[in-house]
Short mmCIF file of C-alpha atoms in Angstrom, two decimals:
data_model
loop_
_atom_site.label_atom_id
_atom_site.label_comp_id
_atom_site.label_asym_id
_atom_site.label_seq_id
_atom_site.Cartn_x
_atom_site.Cartn_y
_atom_site.Cartn_z
CA MET A 434 -19.01 13.84 15.98
CA GLN A 435 -21.27 10.90 16.75
CA THR A 436 -23.70 11.78 13.97
CA THR A 437 -21.09 12.38 11.26
CA ARG A 438 -18.80 9.39 11.64
CA PRO A 439 -19.74 6.92 8.88
CA ILE A 440 -21.13 3.52 9.84
CA ILE A 441 -18.82 0.77 8.59
CA GLY A 442 -19.75 -2.91 8.52
CA ILE A 443 -16.66 -5.13 8.87
CA THR A 444 -17.20 -8.66 7.57
CA MET A 445 -15.26 -11.38 9.40
CA GLY A 446 -14.21 -13.25 6.26
CA ASP A 447 -13.07 -16.84 6.71
CA ALA A 448 -13.34 -17.51 10.44
CA ALA A 449 -10.61 -20.18 10.26
CA GLY A 450 -8.10 -17.58 9.07
CA VAL A 451 -6.61 -14.41 10.53
CA GLY A 452 -9.76 -12.31 10.02
CA PRO A 453 -11.07 -12.51 13.60
CA GLU A 454 -7.72 -11.62 15.16
CA ILE A 455 -6.89 -8.70 12.86
CA ILE A 456 -10.38 -7.32 13.51
CA LEU A 457 -9.78 -7.46 17.28
CA LYS A 458 -6.35 -5.88 16.93
CA SER A 459 -7.71 -3.15 14.66
CA PHE A 460 -10.15 -2.02 17.33
CA GLU A 461 -7.14 -1.34 19.58
CA HIS A 462 -6.28 1.59 17.26
CA ASP A 463 -7.95 4.75 18.53
CA VAL A 464 -8.34 6.07 14.99
CA VAL A 465 -10.94 3.39 14.22
CA HIS A 466 -13.28 4.63 16.96
CA GLU A 467 -12.46 8.30 16.42
CA THR A 468 -13.24 8.34 12.69
CA SER A 469 -15.98 5.74 12.26
CA ARG A 470 -18.85 3.86 13.83
CA SER A 471 -17.63 0.39 12.98
CA PHE A 472 -19.15 -2.95 13.89
CA VAL A 473 -18.47 -6.54 12.89
CA ILE A 474 -20.69 -8.87 10.86
CA GLY A 475 -19.80 -12.45 11.75
CA ASP A 476 -19.91 -14.95 14.58
CA ALA A 477 -19.57 -13.72 18.15
CA SER A 478 -18.32 -17.09 19.41
CA ILE A 479 -15.39 -16.94 16.97
CA LEU A 480 -14.56 -13.38 18.01
CA GLU A 481 -14.66 -14.37 21.67
CA ARG A 482 -12.28 -17.24 20.92
CA ALA A 483 -9.86 -14.92 19.15
CA LYS A 484 -9.58 -12.77 22.27
CA LYS A 485 -7.56 -15.60 23.85
CA PHE A 486 -4.66 -15.23 21.44
CA THR A 487 -4.76 -11.47 20.89
CA ASN A 488 -4.98 -10.42 24.55
CA SER A 489 -7.90 -8.17 23.67
CA THR A 490 -9.83 -6.82 26.63
CA LYS A 491 -12.71 -5.43 24.57
CA THR A 492 -16.25 -6.44 25.48
CA ILE A 493 -18.04 -8.31 22.70
CA HIS A 494 -21.57 -6.92 22.33
CA ARG A 495 -24.01 -9.00 20.26
CA ILE A 496 -26.54 -7.06 18.20
CA GLU A 497 -29.30 -7.98 15.73
CA ASN A 498 -29.18 -4.76 13.70
CA PRO A 499 -26.89 -1.70 13.49
CA SER A 500 -29.28 0.48 15.51
CA GLU A 501 -28.43 -1.58 18.61
CA ALA A 502 -24.71 -0.92 18.40
CA LYS A 503 -23.07 1.00 21.25
CA PHE A 504 -20.04 2.26 19.22
CA GLU A 505 -18.12 2.68 22.48
CA LYS A 506 -14.35 2.64 22.76
CA ASP A 507 -14.08 -0.45 24.94
CA VAL A 508 -16.80 -2.40 23.11
CA ILE A 509 -16.83 -4.31 19.83
CA ASP A 510 -20.34 -4.58 18.46
CA ILE A 511 -21.03 -7.68 16.37
CA LEU A 512 -24.07 -8.51 14.32
CA ASP A 513 -24.00 -12.17 15.24
CA LEU A 514 -25.19 -14.50 12.47
CA ASP A 515 -24.50 -17.48 14.74
CA LEU A 516 -23.39 -19.80 11.93
CA LEU A 517 -20.29 -21.34 13.53
CA THR A 518 -19.15 -22.71 16.87
CA ASP A 519 -15.90 -22.00 18.67
CA ASP A 520 -14.58 -25.50 17.95
CA LEU A 521 -14.14 -24.63 14.26
CA PRO A 522 -10.61 -25.81 13.33
CA ILE A 523 -8.17 -22.93 12.93
CA GLY A 524 -5.99 -22.73 9.85
CA GLU A 525 -7.87 -25.30 7.79
CA VAL A 526 -10.10 -25.14 4.73
CA SER A 527 -13.67 -25.57 5.95
CA PRO A 528 -16.89 -25.61 3.88
CA GLU A 529 -18.74 -24.29 6.95
CA ALA A 530 -16.38 -21.32 7.23
CA GLY A 531 -16.58 -20.73 3.47
CA ASN A 532 -20.37 -20.60 3.57
CA ALA A 533 -20.31 -18.35 6.63
CA ALA A 534 -17.93 -15.92 4.89
CA PHE A 535 -20.43 -15.66 2.03
CA GLN A 536 -23.34 -15.09 4.42
CA TYR A 537 -21.46 -12.33 6.29
CA LEU A 538 -20.83 -10.51 3.01
CA ALA A 539 -24.39 -11.02 1.75
CA LYS A 540 -25.72 -9.51 4.99
CA ALA A 541 -23.36 -6.53 4.68
CA ILE A 542 -24.44 -5.91 1.09
CA LYS A 543 -28.10 -6.02 2.14
CA LEU A 544 -27.44 -3.47 4.89
CA ALA A 545 -25.53 -1.22 2.49
CA ASN A 546 -28.25 -1.44 -0.17
CA GLU A 547 -30.82 -0.48 2.46
CA GLY A 548 -28.75 2.49 3.67
CA GLU A 549 -28.15 1.00 7.12
CA ILE A 550 -24.37 1.22 6.70
CA ASP A 551 -22.22 3.63 4.70
CA ALA A 552 -19.47 1.25 3.62
CA ILE A 553 -18.27 -2.34 3.82
CA CYS A 554 -14.78 -3.34 4.90
CA THR A 555 -13.91 -7.00 4.37
CA ALA A 556 -11.48 -9.31 6.13
CA PRO A 557 -10.06 -12.04 3.83
CA LEU A 558 -11.93 -15.12 2.70
CA ASN A 559 -10.55 -18.38 1.31
CA LYS A 560 -11.61 -19.12 -2.27
CA GLU A 561 -11.38 -22.90 -1.87
CA ALA A 562 -13.47 -22.84 1.30
CA LEU A 563 -15.97 -20.47 -0.33
CA GLN A 564 -16.52 -22.86 -3.22
CA LYS A 565 -16.59 -25.96 -1.02
CA GLY A 566 -19.27 -24.13 0.95
CA GLY A 567 -21.42 -24.03 -2.18
CA HIS A 568 -20.66 -20.54 -3.52
CA MET A 569 -18.90 -20.72 -6.89
CA TYR A 570 -17.26 -17.32 -7.03
CA PRO A 571 -13.59 -16.43 -7.56
CA GLY A 572 -13.70 -14.00 -4.63
CA HIS A 573 -15.30 -11.03 -2.87
CA THR A 574 -15.40 -8.79 -5.93
CA GLU A 575 -17.59 -11.08 -8.01
CA ILE A 576 -20.02 -11.64 -5.11
CA LEU A 577 -20.34 -7.90 -4.60
CA ALA A 578 -20.96 -7.35 -8.31
CA GLU A 579 -23.68 -10.01 -8.54
CA LEU A 580 -25.51 -9.06 -5.35
CA THR A 581 -25.56 -5.37 -6.29
CA GLY A 582 -26.48 -6.00 -9.93
CA THR A 583 -23.24 -4.42 -11.16
CA LYS A 584 -21.92 -5.47 -14.58
CA ASP A 585 -19.02 -3.06 -15.02
CA TYR A 586 -16.60 -2.87 -12.12
CA SER A 587 -12.91 -3.11 -11.40
CA MET A 588 -10.48 -3.86 -8.59
CA MET A 589 -8.29 -0.98 -7.43
CA LEU A 590 -5.31 -1.55 -5.17
CA SER A 591 -4.06 1.35 -3.12
CA ALA A 592 -0.72 1.61 -1.32
CA PRO A 593 1.46 4.55 -0.34
CA ASN A 594 2.37 6.39 -3.57
CA LEU A 595 0.80 3.76 -5.80
CA LYS A 596 -2.74 3.10 -7.02
CA VAL A 597 -3.48 0.37 -9.55
CA ILE A 598 -6.77 -0.45 -11.27
CA HIS A 599 -7.31 -3.67 -13.22
CA VAL A 600 -8.82 -4.43 -16.63
CA THR A 601 -9.05 -8.14 -15.71
CA THR A 602 -8.50 -9.91 -12.39
CA HIS A 603 -9.32 -13.47 -11.37
CA VAL A 604 -8.88 -15.30 -14.66
CA GLY A 605 -6.00 -17.18 -16.26
CA ILE A 606 -3.54 -15.20 -18.36
CA VAL A 607 -4.75 -16.64 -21.69
CA ASP A 608 -8.36 -15.82 -20.80
CA ALA A 609 -7.35 -12.38 -19.58
CA ILE A 610 -5.82 -11.45 -22.93
CA GLN A 611 -8.98 -12.60 -24.69
CA MET A 612 -11.11 -10.50 -22.33
CA ILE A 613 -9.14 -7.29 -22.93
CA THR A 614 -11.00 -5.13 -25.45
CA PRO A 615 -10.80 -1.42 -26.32
CA GLU A 616 -14.22 -0.95 -24.73
CA ARG A 617 -13.13 -2.59 -21.47
CA VAL A 618 -9.87 -0.64 -21.34
CA LEU A 619 -11.71 2.64 -21.95
CA HIS A 620 -14.25 1.79 -19.26
CA VAL A 621 -11.49 1.16 -16.71
CA ILE A 622 -9.81 4.44 -17.68
CA HIS A 623 -13.15 6.14 -17.01
CA LEU A 624 -13.42 4.38 -13.62
CA ALA A 625 -9.90 5.49 -12.70
CA HIS A 626 -10.61 9.08 -13.70
CA SER A 627 -13.97 9.18 -11.90
CA THR A 628 -12.67 7.55 -8.70
CA LEU A 629 -9.70 9.89 -8.32
CA THR A 630 -11.72 12.95 -9.28
CA LYS A 631 -14.23 12.14 -6.54
CA ALA A 632 -11.29 11.67 -4.15
CA GLY A 633 -10.19 15.25 -4.75
CA ILE A 634 -7.71 14.98 -7.63
CA PRO A 635 -9.22 17.30 -10.28
CA ASN A 636 -7.28 16.06 -13.34
CA PRO A 637 -5.60 12.76 -12.45
CA LYS A 638 -2.63 11.55 -14.49
CA ILE A 639 -3.41 8.03 -15.70
CA ALA A 640 -0.90 5.56 -17.13
CA VAL A 641 -1.95 2.44 -19.06
CA CYS A 642 0.21 -0.69 -19.11
CA GLY A 643 0.99 -2.60 -22.25
CA ILE A 644 0.10 -6.28 -22.50
CA ASN A 645 3.40 -7.57 -23.89
CA PRO A 646 7.00 -6.93 -22.74
CA HIS A 647 8.06 -3.37 -23.60
CA ALA A 648 4.42 -2.68 -24.55
CA GLY A 649 4.94 -4.73 -27.71
CA GLU A 650 7.82 -2.51 -28.92
CA ASN A 651 6.07 -1.62 -32.18
CA GLY A 652 5.13 -5.19 -32.99
CA LEU A 653 8.39 -6.85 -31.98
CA PHE A 654 6.63 -8.77 -29.16
CA GLY A 655 3.19 -10.35 -29.33
CA TYR A 656 0.67 -10.26 -32.16
CA GLY A 657 -0.39 -6.62 -32.21
CA GLU A 658 -2.40 -6.73 -28.97
CA GLU A 659 -1.45 -3.17 -28.02
CA GLU A 660 -2.53 -1.80 -31.40
CA GLU A 661 -5.77 -3.79 -31.36
CA LYS A 662 -6.85 -3.62 -27.72
CA VAL A 663 -5.16 -0.72 -25.91
CA ILE A 664 -4.25 2.14 -28.24
CA PRO A 665 -7.82 2.80 -29.51
CA ALA A 666 -9.04 3.17 -25.92
CA VAL A 667 -6.21 5.53 -24.95
CA GLU A 668 -6.75 7.67 -28.05
CA LYS A 669 -10.48 7.96 -27.35
CA ALA A 670 -9.86 8.89 -23.70
CA ILE A 671 -7.38 11.59 -24.77
CA ALA A 672 -9.98 12.94 -27.20
CA GLU A 673 -12.39 13.16 -24.24
CA GLY A 674 -9.91 15.37 -22.38
CA ILE A 675 -8.58 12.74 -19.96
CA ASP A 676 -4.89 13.00 -19.03
CA VAL A 677 -3.80 9.48 -19.99
CA GLN A 678 -0.70 7.91 -21.52
CA GLY A 679 -0.08 4.44 -22.88
CA PRO A 680 0.44 1.70 -23.58
CA LEU A 681 3.64 1.96 -21.52
CA PRO A 682 6.12 -0.80 -20.56
CA ALA A 683 5.01 -2.28 -17.24
CA ASP A 684 8.57 -3.06 -16.13
CA THR A 685 9.35 0.64 -15.59
CA LEU A 686 5.89 2.14 -15.25
CA PHE A 687 5.32 1.26 -11.59
CA PHE A 688 8.66 2.79 -10.60
CA ARG A 689 7.71 5.97 -12.45
CA THR A 690 4.32 6.07 -10.70
CA VAL A 691 5.82 5.66 -7.21
CA ARG A 692 8.23 8.45 -8.17
CA GLY A 693 5.22 10.69 -8.82
CA ASP A 694 4.88 10.76 -12.61
CA PHE A 695 1.34 9.37 -12.51
CA ASP A 696 -1.59 9.17 -10.07
CA ILE A 697 -2.79 5.70 -11.07
CA VAL A 698 -1.83 2.77 -13.29
CA VAL A 699 -4.27 0.77 -15.41
CA ALA A 700 -2.99 -2.83 -15.29
CA MET A 701 -4.07 -5.39 -17.84
CA TYR A 702 -4.18 -8.50 -15.65
CA HIS A 703 -3.99 -9.69 -12.05
CA ASP A 704 -0.29 -10.27 -11.43
CA GLN A 705 0.81 -7.29 -13.51
CA GLY A 706 -0.98 -5.02 -11.04
CA HIS A 707 -0.79 -6.99 -7.81
CA ALA A 708 2.92 -7.83 -7.69
CA PRO A 709 4.20 -4.21 -7.57
CA VAL A 710 1.73 -3.28 -4.81
CA LYS A 711 2.65 -6.30 -2.71
CA VAL A 712 6.35 -5.58 -3.04
CA LEU A 713 5.60 -2.41 -1.06
CA GLY A 714 4.35 -4.58 1.82
CA LEU A 715 1.23 -6.62 2.49
CA GLU A 716 0.40 -4.40 5.45
CA ALA A 717 0.31 -1.33 3.21
CA GLY A 718 -2.09 -2.44 0.49
CA VAL A 719 -5.85 -1.94 0.37
CA ASN A 720 -8.26 -3.46 -2.14
CA ILE A 721 -11.10 -1.18 -3.29
CA THR A 722 -13.88 -2.32 -5.64
CA VAL A 723 -14.82 0.59 -7.91
CA GLY A 724 -17.93 0.82 -10.05
CA LEU A 725 -20.25 -0.55 -7.36
CA PRO A 726 -23.22 1.42 -6.01
CA ILE A 727 -21.76 0.90 -2.51
CA ILE A 728 -18.33 1.50 -0.98
CA ARG A 729 -16.20 -1.59 -0.32
CA THR A 730 -12.61 -1.72 0.84
CA SER A 731 -10.58 -4.72 1.92
CA VAL A 732 -7.23 -5.92 3.15
CA ASP A 733 -4.94 -6.92 0.30
CA HIS A 734 -3.82 -10.22 1.76
CA GLY A 735 -5.22 -13.70 2.24
CA THR A 736 -6.44 -15.76 5.17
CA ALA A 737 -2.87 -16.72 6.19
CA PHE A 738 -3.89 -20.14 7.54
CA ASP A 739 -0.25 -20.85 8.41
CA ILE A 740 -0.24 -18.21 11.17
CA ALA A 741 -3.94 -18.14 12.08
CA GLY A 742 -4.49 -18.51 15.82
CA THR A 743 -1.00 -17.36 16.77
CA GLY A 744 -1.90 -13.70 17.32
CA ILE A 745 0.99 -12.47 15.17
CA ALA A 746 -1.01 -11.42 12.10
CA ASP A 747 -0.48 -7.76 11.18
CA GLU A 748 -3.67 -5.71 11.34
CA ASN A 749 -2.36 -2.57 9.63
CA SER A 750 -3.82 -3.38 6.21
CA LEU A 751 -7.27 -3.63 7.83
CA VAL A 752 -6.75 -0.37 9.71
CA GLU A 753 -5.80 1.30 6.41
CA ALA A 754 -8.79 -0.30 4.67
CA LEU A 755 -11.05 1.14 7.36
CA ARG A 756 -9.42 4.54 6.95
CA GLN A 757 -10.07 4.50 3.21
CA ALA A 758 -13.65 3.30 3.76
CA VAL A 759 -14.21 6.34 5.95
CA GLU A 760 -12.63 8.60 3.33
CA LEU A 761 -14.78 7.22 0.50
CA ALA A 762 -18.05 6.79 2.41
CA PRO A 763 -20.90 9.24 1.73
CA LYS A 764 -21.12 11.86 4.44
CA ARG A 765 -24.17 11.82 6.69
#
C-alpha cells in the first residue's frame, strides 16, 4: 500500500484565504491518508496558525523535500518555503500572499516535472493578490501552462453527473468569441475525448454548446458564429469517429447531461460552463487542467476572504479534488 499510493503535492494557495484551514480539515478525512501520500507546499507558520481556528490536533512536520515526509495519519508534512509570517492579515488582499501563492505553485510544478510527485492539488489563490505580488497571470491554469511549456490546454470542471470542458476561460466575453475558432473547438473536443477515454469511458458522448441563444437557431441569433466557428469542428470530429453532437442550445444542454444523455459538455466561454457546475454546489466541483504533461486538480471556489479565519469553510471540494488527483495520477 505504501509504495502504490500516489504522492500528491497540495499547494496552500493564498495564505490569507481559506486555503490553510481547508487543507487542515481535509487531512481529518481518513480517505486522504488511505489513498494517497499527500503533503503540503506552503508556509508552516501559516498552517500552525490555522490550527487555532480548526481545532486540528495534527502535528505539523516541516520538510525540505518529499523524501523526508512521514505520510503518517496524525502528521501533516509541509515543504516549508518560509515566505510568510503568522501575522499576515487574514481575509485581505496581500501582495506578499500573492507572491507566495505563485512560489508554492512554481515549486510544485518543478517537483512534478522532476517526477518527485505524481500530481498537484491546488487550494485557491486570489488573482488580485497574485498580480499585486508581481505575477501577471489570470490564474492557476495560465501559470501551469507557461511553466510546463504547454500551449494547448483547457479547464475541465467535474461535479457529480456533470463534466464541462472550456474552449475559452479567463477572458472577457467579446474576446472569448474572437478566440473561438474551428481549430480550437476541435482541439478541445479531442481533449475531452482523450481525457474521458483515459478515465475508462471507451467511447464518451460529447456535447458541444452553441455560442448564441438557442445555438443561433439557424441564423436567427448572432452573425453566423455557429456556422463559422463550431459546426466545422463538430463535423470533422464526427468524421474521425468521435461521438459528438452540436452545436446545441446551452439552456437545456446541461440538464440533459446531468440526466445522462452525455458524458461531457464543451462550453464556449467561462460563465457558460461554470454557472451550471456551481449551481450543483461549490463543495461538489473540482477544477482539472487537461492537456498538461502533469496532473493538476483544484477546488472550484475562491479564497473566500469573507469567512477566512472563522473555521467554517467547507473542505469537501478539496477532498474531492484530492480523490480525483489520485484517480488521474500515474500509478507507481
